[in-house]
Amino acid sequence: DELLKPDAKGFRGGVDTGFMSWTKGREVSFQYAASGGAGMLYEVSMGLIDRGADFAWLSQYPHEQEVTYAPLTAVEVMNTRVEEAVLVVEVRLNINLAALTLDQIVSKMKRSHLGLLSILRDELRLQRAPAAALEKLQQL
């Protein structure tokens, strides 16, 4: 597994580009990991700042106590150990504090769209478009 191999600086881990889902239920995880013989289990340390969103209320399997982390969360391998036939990988997660919030993303998209509309209206005025067409754009 690439996550377990140290890089040139000796770090083990990586950055996930998608959402990551973990469970707070160790028993659930261990059951899945041990079900097919030798398995792997990630044991996550959640800190005060680097926390995920509790999705148990939304999950199809609420007993799994699902916690979801945003894209670009870093996963750093701290230690490994073996329990029964399962390799337990202790990891620390670091969220991307520079990532925009959903409100910021929506606001940025709105500004982009309004800017595009302004350019379009200006171009249509220069091309002497009918007033009715410009009026419809002005209402947006």
XYZ file of C-alpha atoms in Angstrom:
140
model
C 0.000 0.000 0.000
C 1.506 3.358 -1.125
C 0.227 5.088 1.997
C 2.573 3.005 4.159
C 5.758 3.624 2.141
C 7.891 6.568 3.333
C 8.460 9.310 0.756
C 11.836 10.997 0.097
C 11.525 12.963 3.354
C 10.457 9.943 5.391
C 6.779 10.861 5.647
C 4.090 8.230 5.206
C 0.646 9.229 4.021
C -1.033 11.271 1.347
C -3.805 13.682 0.463
C -7.227 12.451 -0.594
C -8.833 14.447 -3.405
C -12.335 13.228 -2.596
C -14.516 13.013 0.477
C -13.351 10.499 3.092
C -15.735 8.571 5.279
C -14.724 6.942 8.554
C -16.683 5.297 11.333
C -16.521 5.993 15.048
C -17.540 2.378 15.672
C -14.310 0.414 16.090
C -16.238 -2.866 16.284
C -17.871 -2.189 12.906
C -14.496 -1.430 11.307
C -12.789 -4.418 12.847
C -15.610 -6.697 11.694
C -15.189 -5.523 8.069
C -11.374 -5.672 8.225
C -11.248 -9.202 9.665
C -14.022 -10.682 7.508
C -11.834 -11.696 4.565
C -8.756 -13.027 6.360
C -5.854 -10.589 6.596
C -7.211 -7.049 6.617
C -6.265 -3.456 7.267
C -7.906 -1.020 9.657
C -7.216 2.718 9.872
C -7.385 4.071 13.404
C -7.977 7.818 13.173
C -7.038 10.356 15.820
C -9.407 13.305 15.623
C -8.123 16.560 17.104
C -9.782 19.743 18.259
C -9.327 21.519 14.907
C -9.129 18.659 12.415
C -12.624 17.273 12.794
C -15.022 15.731 10.327
C -18.772 16.108 9.996
C -20.945 13.555 11.789
C -23.180 12.013 9.111
C -24.798 9.288 11.215
C -28.148 11.109 11.041
C -28.005 11.038 7.227
C -26.467 7.617 6.685
C -28.218 4.598 5.249
C -26.384 2.701 8.012
C -26.626 4.956 11.096
C -25.176 2.243 13.357
C -21.844 2.781 11.570
C -21.559 6.288 13.116
C -20.119 7.770 9.924
C -17.845 10.828 10.035
C -16.985 12.502 6.721
C -13.963 14.652 5.908
C -13.744 17.173 3.084
C -11.579 16.759 -0.019
C -7.876 17.596 0.332
C -7.635 16.168 3.842
C -4.111 14.923 4.552
C -3.661 11.450 6.031
C -0.388 10.952 7.917
C 0.598 7.467 9.079
C 1.855 7.646 12.661
C 2.311 3.972 13.544
C 1.268 0.430 12.635
C 0.546 -2.655 14.724
C -1.053 -6.063 14.220
C -4.184 -7.203 16.078
C -5.241 -10.765 15.297
C -5.109 -10.940 11.468
C -5.609 -7.189 11.009
C -2.945 -4.562 10.348
C -3.988 -1.489 12.345
C -2.658 1.730 10.799
C -2.734 4.682 13.196
C -3.284 7.883 11.205
C -3.656 11.562 11.957
C -5.852 13.692 9.725
C -5.201 17.318 8.834
C -7.975 19.223 7.131
C -7.256 21.868 4.518
C -7.861 25.095 6.445
C -7.420 27.125 3.248
C -10.429 25.476 1.597
C -13.419 27.720 1.019
C -16.675 27.185 2.877
C -19.812 26.339 0.915
C -21.108 29.898 1.413
C -17.838 31.300 0.051
C -17.987 29.024 -2.990
C -21.605 30.012 -3.741
C -20.734 33.698 -3.336
C -17.740 33.330 -5.659
C -19.875 31.584 -8.293
C -22.540 34.293 -8.013
C -19.941 37.047 -8.552
C -18.567 35.154 -11.562
C -22.009 34.759 -13.120
C -22.929 38.405 -12.526
C -19.623 39.475 -14.064
C -20.311 37.315 -17.107
C -23.790 38.829 -17.448
C -22.302 42.322 -17.325
C -19.855 41.459 -20.111
C -22.667 39.927 -22.167
C -24.911 43.009 -21.744
C -22.057 45.339 -22.720
C -21.293 43.275 -25.805
C -24.953 43.180 -26.836
C -25.213 46.981 -26.429
C -22.151 47.438 -28.644
C -23.740 45.172 -31.249
C -26.961 47.226 -31.039
C -29.094 44.316 -29.842
C -32.850 44.925 -29.522
C -33.877 46.658 -26.299
C -36.201 43.764 -25.427
C -33.264 41.342 -25.333
C -31.252 43.694 -23.109
C -34.257 44.179 -20.847
C -34.510 40.432 -20.210
C -30.829 40.292 -19.278
C -31.186 43.304 -16.999
C -33.829 41.437 -14.988
C -31.371 38.669 -14.103
